[in-house]
Short mmCIF file of C-alpha atoms in Angstrom, two decimals:
data_model
loop_
_atom_site.label_atom_id
_atom_site.label_comp_id
_atom_site.label_asym_id
_atom_site.label_seq_id
_atom_site.Cartn_x
_atom_site.Cartn_y
_atom_site.Cartn_z
CA MET A 190 16.51 10.61 -37.55
CA MET A 191 16.02 9.72 -34.05
CA THR A 192 14.85 6.12 -33.69
CA SER A 193 11.35 5.26 -32.20
CA ALA A 194 13.42 3.77 -29.35
CA GLY A 195 15.85 6.88 -28.91
CA LYS A 196 12.24 9.09 -28.66
CA ALA A 197 11.09 6.70 -26.20
CA LYS A 198 14.11 7.33 -24.02
CA ARG A 199 14.50 10.94 -24.64
CA LEU A 200 10.65 11.19 -23.51
CA ASN A 201 11.15 9.15 -20.41
CA ARG A 202 14.19 11.34 -19.52
CA LEU A 203 12.26 14.63 -20.17
CA ILE A 204 9.54 13.26 -17.98
CA LEU A 205 12.07 12.51 -15.23
CA LEU A 206 13.27 15.95 -15.21
CA GLY A 207 10.11 17.72 -15.51
CA PHE A 208 9.41 21.01 -17.47
CA ALA A 209 7.43 23.94 -16.81
CA GLY A 210 3.37 23.39 -17.12
CA LEU A 211 3.51 19.48 -16.57
CA PHE A 212 3.87 19.15 -12.69
CA TRP A 213 1.69 21.11 -10.07
CA LEU A 214 2.49 21.40 -6.52
CA LEU A 215 0.36 20.05 -3.55
CA PRO A 216 0.18 23.17 -1.33
CA GLY A 217 1.96 22.53 1.67
CA ALA A 218 3.25 19.18 0.47
CA GLN A 219 6.83 19.54 -0.04
CA GLY A 220 8.80 17.75 2.57
CA ARG A 221 5.74 16.72 4.68
CA ALA A 222 4.29 13.09 5.53
CA ASP A 223 0.83 13.46 6.50
CA PRO A 224 -0.75 11.52 9.63
CA VAL A 225 -3.62 10.09 8.29
CA ALA A 226 -6.53 8.38 10.49
CA VAL A 227 -7.33 4.83 8.90
CA ARG A 228 -10.60 3.14 10.36
CA THR A 229 -10.55 -1.24 9.98
CA ALA A 230 -13.11 -3.84 10.39
CA VAL A 231 -12.55 -7.59 10.53
CA LEU A 232 -12.64 -8.85 6.97
CA GLU A 233 -14.45 -12.39 6.33
CA LEU A 234 -13.64 -14.69 3.55
CA ASN A 235 -16.79 -15.34 3.08
CA PRO A 236 -19.23 -13.38 5.24
CA THR A 237 -21.71 -16.00 4.81
CA ALA A 238 -19.61 -18.55 6.40
CA ALA A 239 -17.52 -16.75 8.86
CA SER A 240 -15.61 -20.40 9.44
CA GLU A 241 -14.35 -20.96 6.22
CA SER A 242 -10.67 -20.52 5.58
CA GLN A 243 -9.89 -22.51 2.43
CA LEU A 244 -9.66 -21.01 -0.93
CA GLY A 245 -8.01 -23.28 -3.78
CA ARG A 246 -4.47 -23.73 -2.68
CA LEU A 247 -4.67 -21.08 -0.25
CA ASP A 248 -5.30 -20.55 3.46
CA TYR A 249 -7.01 -17.85 4.38
CA LEU A 250 -5.40 -16.16 7.44
CA GLY A 251 -7.11 -12.90 7.84
CA GLY A 252 -7.84 -9.37 6.21
CA LEU A 253 -8.93 -5.78 7.37
CA ILE A 254 -11.57 -3.43 5.58
CA LEU A 255 -9.64 0.03 5.47
CA ALA A 256 -11.37 3.50 5.11
CA SER A 257 -10.41 7.13 6.09
CA GLU A 258 -12.64 10.32 6.25
CA ASP A 259 -8.83 11.40 4.49
CA GLY A 260 -9.88 12.99 1.03
CA SER A 261 -6.46 11.72 -0.20
CA PHE A 262 -7.10 8.08 0.55
CA GLY A 263 -7.70 5.44 -1.64
CA SER A 264 -6.72 3.96 -5.00
CA TYR A 265 -3.98 1.92 -3.92
CA SER A 266 -2.75 0.03 -6.93
CA GLY A 267 0.88 -1.49 -5.65
CA ILE A 268 2.17 -2.68 -2.28
CA ALA A 269 5.55 -3.55 -0.35
CA ALA A 270 4.83 -5.52 2.57
CA ASP A 271 7.98 -5.48 5.36
CA ALA A 272 9.72 -8.55 5.62
CA ASP A 273 8.98 -8.82 9.34
CA GLY A 274 5.10 -8.11 8.59
CA ALA A 275 5.07 -4.74 10.95
CA GLY A 276 3.41 -2.83 8.13
CA LEU A 277 3.28 -1.97 4.42
CA TRP A 278 3.74 0.67 1.80
CA ALA A 279 1.38 1.40 -0.87
CA ILE A 280 1.20 3.31 -3.96
CA ALA A 281 -1.76 5.12 -5.33
CA ASP A 282 -2.63 5.78 -8.61
CA THR A 283 -3.67 9.27 -7.69
CA GLY A 284 0.20 10.31 -6.77
CA HIS A 285 0.85 9.30 -3.13
CA TRP A 286 2.53 6.81 -0.77
CA LEU A 287 0.88 5.36 2.14
CA ARG A 288 2.91 3.96 5.19
CA LEU A 289 0.50 1.22 7.28
CA ASP A 290 1.52 -0.13 10.54
CA PHE A 291 0.22 -2.77 12.08
CA ARG A 292 -1.24 -4.12 15.18
CA ARG A 293 -1.45 -8.00 14.91
CA ASP A 294 -2.39 -11.26 16.43
CA ASP A 295 0.18 -13.92 17.87
CA LYS A 296 0.65 -15.40 14.49
CA GLY A 297 1.63 -12.11 13.01
CA VAL A 298 -1.59 -11.39 11.17
CA PRO A 299 -2.78 -7.71 10.84
CA THR A 300 -5.58 -7.22 13.15
CA ASP A 301 -5.84 -3.12 13.11
CA VAL A 302 -3.66 -0.26 11.75
CA SER A 303 -1.86 1.43 14.57
CA ALA A 304 -0.31 4.28 12.56
CA ALA A 305 -0.53 5.69 8.87
CA GLN A 306 0.87 8.39 6.77
CA ILE A 307 0.46 9.98 3.44
CA LEU A 308 3.53 11.45 1.47
CA PRO A 309 3.53 13.02 -1.92
CA LEU A 310 5.11 11.03 -5.02
CA ARG A 311 7.71 13.09 -6.43
CA ASP A 312 9.47 13.63 -9.51
CA ALA A 313 13.76 13.88 -9.78
CA ASN A 314 13.11 17.72 -8.88
CA GLY A 315 11.37 16.98 -5.53
CA THR A 316 8.10 18.38 -6.74
CA ALA A 317 4.69 16.49 -6.14
CA VAL A 318 3.53 14.93 -9.19
CA THR A 319 -0.31 15.60 -9.04
CA ARG A 320 -1.49 15.72 -12.86
CA LYS A 321 -3.10 12.54 -13.68
CA VAL A 322 -0.98 11.69 -16.79
CA LEU A 323 2.24 11.43 -14.60
CA SER A 324 0.78 10.71 -11.63
CA ASP A 325 -0.83 7.15 -12.41
CA ALA A 326 1.52 4.62 -10.44
CA GLU A 327 0.47 1.25 -10.70
CA GLY A 328 3.25 -0.95 -9.68
CA LEU A 329 5.45 -0.85 -6.81
CA ARG A 330 8.47 -3.39 -5.88
CA ARG A 331 11.36 -2.84 -3.21
CA LEU A 332 14.47 -3.94 -5.25
CA PRO A 333 17.01 -6.43 -3.91
CA ASP A 334 19.59 -3.24 -3.98
CA GLY A 335 16.98 -1.31 -1.67
CA ARG A 336 15.66 0.95 -4.08
CA TRP A 337 12.21 1.27 -4.92
CA LEU A 338 10.62 0.78 -8.19
CA VAL A 339 7.38 2.59 -9.54
CA SER A 340 5.39 1.64 -12.96
CA PHE A 341 3.21 4.39 -14.27
CA GLU A 342 0.75 4.29 -16.88
CA ARG A 343 -0.60 6.76 -19.14
CA ALA A 344 2.79 8.23 -19.43
CA HIS A 345 4.01 5.02 -19.49
CA ARG A 346 7.63 4.42 -17.47
CA LEU A 347 9.45 2.97 -14.50
CA TRP A 348 10.97 5.40 -12.11
CA PHE A 349 13.42 4.37 -9.26
CA TYR A 350 13.05 5.84 -5.54
CA ASP A 351 15.66 5.81 -2.95
CA GLN A 352 12.97 6.06 -0.39
CA PRO A 353 9.04 6.39 -0.52
CA GLY A 354 8.52 10.15 -0.05
CA GLY A 355 11.53 10.93 -1.71
CA ALA A 356 12.67 12.36 -4.95
CA ALA A 357 12.89 10.20 -8.15
CA THR A 358 16.48 9.09 -8.77
CA GLY A 359 16.27 7.41 -12.22
CA THR A 360 14.60 5.53 -14.71
CA LEU A 361 14.84 2.50 -16.58
CA ASP A 362 14.37 2.37 -20.28
CA VAL A 363 11.66 0.52 -21.51
CA PRO A 364 10.95 -1.14 -24.66
CA PRO A 365 9.45 1.00 -27.47
CA SER A 366 6.34 -1.12 -27.66
CA VAL A 367 5.53 -0.34 -24.06
CA ALA A 368 4.60 3.38 -25.53
CA GLN A 369 2.16 1.40 -27.59
CA GLN A 370 -0.20 0.73 -24.72
CA PRO A 371 -3.59 2.15 -23.99
CA ALA A 372 -3.42 5.30 -21.87
CA ASN A 373 -5.43 3.09 -19.20
CA GLY A 374 -4.17 -0.07 -19.44
CA GLY A 375 -0.60 -0.16 -19.04
CA ILE A 376 2.10 -1.34 -16.95
CA GLU A 377 0.01 -2.84 -14.00
CA ALA A 378 2.37 -5.46 -12.78
CA VAL A 379 6.02 -5.70 -11.80
CA ALA A 380 7.79 -8.65 -10.34
CA ALA A 381 11.30 -8.18 -9.34
CA PHE A 382 13.68 -11.29 -8.82
CA THR A 383 16.51 -11.45 -6.68
CA ASN A 384 18.98 -11.39 -9.48
CA GLY A 385 17.95 -7.90 -10.70
CA ASP A 386 15.77 -9.37 -13.57
CA LEU A 387 12.09 -7.64 -14.22
CA LEU A 388 8.94 -8.85 -15.45
CA LEU A 389 6.57 -6.65 -16.59
CA PHE A 390 2.78 -7.50 -17.61
CA SER A 391 0.68 -5.08 -19.64
CA GLU A 392 -3.25 -4.72 -18.59
CA ASP A 393 -4.43 -3.97 -22.03
CA MET A 394 -2.07 -4.42 -24.87
CA PRO A 395 -2.02 -7.60 -27.26
CA ALA A 396 1.33 -9.33 -27.11
CA VAL A 397 4.05 -8.12 -29.31
CA ASN A 398 4.04 -10.53 -32.59
CA SER A 399 1.13 -12.57 -31.16
CA THR A 400 -2.27 -12.88 -30.92
CA ALA A 401 -2.30 -15.55 -28.50
CA GLY A 402 -2.57 -13.11 -25.03
CA SER A 403 -1.35 -10.01 -23.54
CA ALA A 404 2.21 -8.27 -23.60
CA ALA A 405 4.54 -9.20 -21.05
CA TRP A 406 8.26 -8.13 -20.86
CA LEU A 407 11.55 -9.75 -19.06
CA TRP A 408 14.37 -7.82 -18.59
CA ARG A 409 17.27 -10.12 -18.11
CA LYS A 410 20.86 -9.36 -18.40
CA GLY A 411 20.53 -6.00 -19.61
CA ALA A 412 18.03 -6.56 -22.35
CA TRP A 413 14.56 -6.61 -23.08
CA HIS A 414 12.38 -9.70 -24.20
CA ASP A 415 8.87 -9.79 -25.33
CA LEU A 416 6.90 -12.68 -23.67
CA VAL A 417 3.13 -13.77 -24.12
CA TRP A 418 0.53 -13.81 -20.95
CA PRO A 419 -2.00 -16.15 -22.05
CA ALA A 420 -4.80 -13.74 -20.83
CA ARG A 421 -8.36 -15.87 -20.40
CA ASP A 422 -11.82 -15.53 -19.36
CA ASP A 423 -11.61 -11.81 -19.52
CA PHE A 424 -9.05 -11.53 -16.59
CA LYS A 425 -6.29 -9.00 -16.73
CA PRO A 426 -3.19 -8.91 -14.72
CA THR A 427 -2.76 -6.52 -11.92
CA ASP A 428 0.45 -7.11 -10.19
CA ALA A 429 3.02 -9.62 -9.72
CA VAL A 430 6.10 -10.90 -7.28
CA ALA A 431 8.71 -13.28 -8.01
CA LEU A 432 9.71 -15.91 -5.53
CA ASP A 433 13.33 -16.97 -4.76
CA ASN A 434 13.30 -20.11 -6.58
CA GLY A 435 12.46 -17.92 -10.15
CA ASP A 436 8.72 -18.56 -9.80
CA VAL A 437 6.07 -15.47 -10.17
CA ILE A 438 2.73 -15.33 -8.80
CA VAL A 439 0.47 -13.21 -10.91
CA LEU A 440 -2.79 -11.12 -9.67
CA GLU A 441 -5.61 -10.91 -11.90
CA ARG A 442 -9.11 -8.96 -11.83
CA PHE A 443 -12.28 -9.32 -13.83
CA TYR A 444 -14.94 -7.04 -13.87
CA MET A 445 -18.52 -6.92 -15.72
CA PRO A 446 -21.25 -4.67 -14.21
CA ILE A 447 -23.86 -7.50 -14.50
CA ILE A 448 -21.47 -10.06 -12.97
CA GLY A 449 -19.40 -8.07 -10.40
CA PRO A 450 -15.66 -8.47 -9.61
CA LYS A 451 -13.66 -11.71 -9.54
CA ALA A 452 -9.67 -12.07 -8.39
CA ARG A 453 -7.37 -14.94 -9.76
CA LEU A 454 -4.04 -15.85 -8.50
CA GLN A 455 -1.77 -18.05 -10.64
CA ARG A 456 1.84 -19.26 -10.63
CA ILE A 457 4.14 -19.27 -13.39
CA PRO A 458 7.01 -21.91 -13.13
CA ALA A 459 10.31 -20.57 -13.63
CA ALA A 460 11.07 -22.61 -16.52
CA SER A 461 8.19 -21.26 -17.99
CA LEU A 462 10.33 -17.94 -18.66
CA GLU A 463 12.61 -19.67 -21.06
CA ALA A 464 9.77 -20.01 -23.29
CA SER A 465 8.03 -16.70 -25.18
CA GLN A 466 4.83 -17.98 -23.87
CA LEU A 467 4.11 -18.11 -20.19
CA GLN A 468 2.37 -21.19 -18.98
CA PRO A 469 0.54 -20.64 -15.43
CA GLU A 470 -1.02 -22.83 -12.67
CA LEU A 471 -4.10 -21.76 -11.04
CA LEU A 472 -3.79 -21.22 -7.40
CA ALA A 473 -7.04 -19.59 -6.18
CA GLU A 474 -10.22 -18.16 -7.95
CA TRP A 475 -12.97 -16.14 -6.26
CA ALA A 476 -16.10 -14.08 -6.49
CA ALA A 477 -18.99 -13.16 -4.42
CA PRO A 478 -20.07 -14.31 -1.89
CA TYR A 479 -16.48 -14.42 -1.17
CA SER A 480 -14.94 -11.00 -0.23
CA VAL A 481 -13.75 -9.47 -3.39
CA ASP A 482 -13.31 -6.05 -4.83
CA ASN A 483 -11.12 -4.56 -7.56
CA MET A 484 -7.86 -6.47 -6.50
CA GLU A 485 -4.90 -4.92 -7.76
CA ALA A 486 -1.86 -5.19 -5.44
CA LEU A 487 0.05 -8.06 -4.47
CA ASP A 488 3.07 -8.52 -2.23
CA LEU A 489 4.35 -11.82 -0.31
CA ARG A 490 6.56 -12.27 2.93
CA ARG A 491 9.03 -15.41 2.94
CA MET A 492 8.21 -17.66 6.58
CA PRO A 493 10.72 -19.57 8.72
CA ASP A 494 8.47 -22.69 7.74
CA GLY A 495 9.01 -22.56 4.13
CA SER A 496 5.48 -21.18 3.36
CA LEU A 497 4.63 -18.06 1.70
CA TRP A 498 1.97 -15.19 3.01
CA LEU A 499 0.48 -13.39 0.42
CA TYR A 500 -0.87 -9.83 0.78
CA VAL A 501 -3.62 -8.66 -1.49
CA MET A 502 -5.07 -5.39 -1.21
CA SER A 503 -7.92 -3.69 -3.59
CA ASP A 504 -8.03 -0.27 -5.36
CA ASP A 505 -11.47 1.26 -4.60
CA ASN A 506 -11.00 4.12 -7.15
CA GLN A 507 -12.02 6.40 -4.26
CA ASN A 508 -15.32 5.35 -5.02
CA VAL A 509 -18.15 5.13 -2.25
CA LEU A 510 -19.45 1.72 -3.72
CA GLN A 511 -16.01 0.15 -3.37
CA ARG A 512 -13.79 -0.95 -0.44
CA THR A 513 -10.04 -0.89 0.00
CA LEU A 514 -9.80 -4.63 1.13
CA LEU A 515 -6.44 -6.24 2.78
CA MET A 516 -6.41 -9.91 2.71
CA VAL A 517 -3.75 -12.41 3.84
CA PHE A 518 -3.40 -15.63 2.44
CA ARG A 519 -0.96 -18.89 3.42
CA LEU A 520 0.64 -20.68 0.53
CA ALA A 521 2.18 -23.95 2.04
CA PRO A 522 5.58 -25.04 0.84
#
């Protein structure tokens, strides 16, 4: 009899290879990168106090409101910023990649978009993946070896890519408990360490063998380890990024219809990863009147002065009542 772990591995490989009836091909999408016109507007940290630039332990450097008439634009849930700040890649939970190239001020902060492209998200056969159950990409990381890692929910899995827009080149087997996540509450956050370790966060799954928080999984030395993220105040993890010293910064979001959206950034000390219960420290939390939406994507740049620039982007769900925001913060060394 096949074990649950074996079944999960087999399903993951079947999904990667694809089979008839599960994948649809976007008309004309095969092998094509489509230019897209993106409009921008300046985003103040606090529209009611334009000079305000401090948010908790962070300094706000600037930001943009991004919009496009292209019907594919939006729903960005993961980002990977260029090391030199020239642009970024984003992944959409509707099944595509977005490339943004920036115009920047003399400090390097984005002030406009100079060029943008949309590329289809593909399976191992090079076929564009468009059916929602398979195209729901949530996390994006560029790995130390140059590959790209994308996490998916609904059909919970991790796929590797050699380049954005290319065919999937592999998969990483996940713990059997990953398959138990709610369809729309899976692996939202992925942190990749310089030594090859990974840290995954579930959006909505209770911690494995614990009632103290939500599930997280650490990939270390070829094995998965169950961890507990202390879910508090109805915030949920949506992205995470690892620092060179082993610390992890986690982006969280909150939403209730009467209250509206909130966002929070917390830092996990590297030593906390040695215990099963993660112990984060608050960096910043914000809500209206500060600029905020459904904040889902996070990446960082390491600066020559030792500071970190944090890039935070929102998922507008392709909803006319929401916005795609890009915010850039500085965390002092």
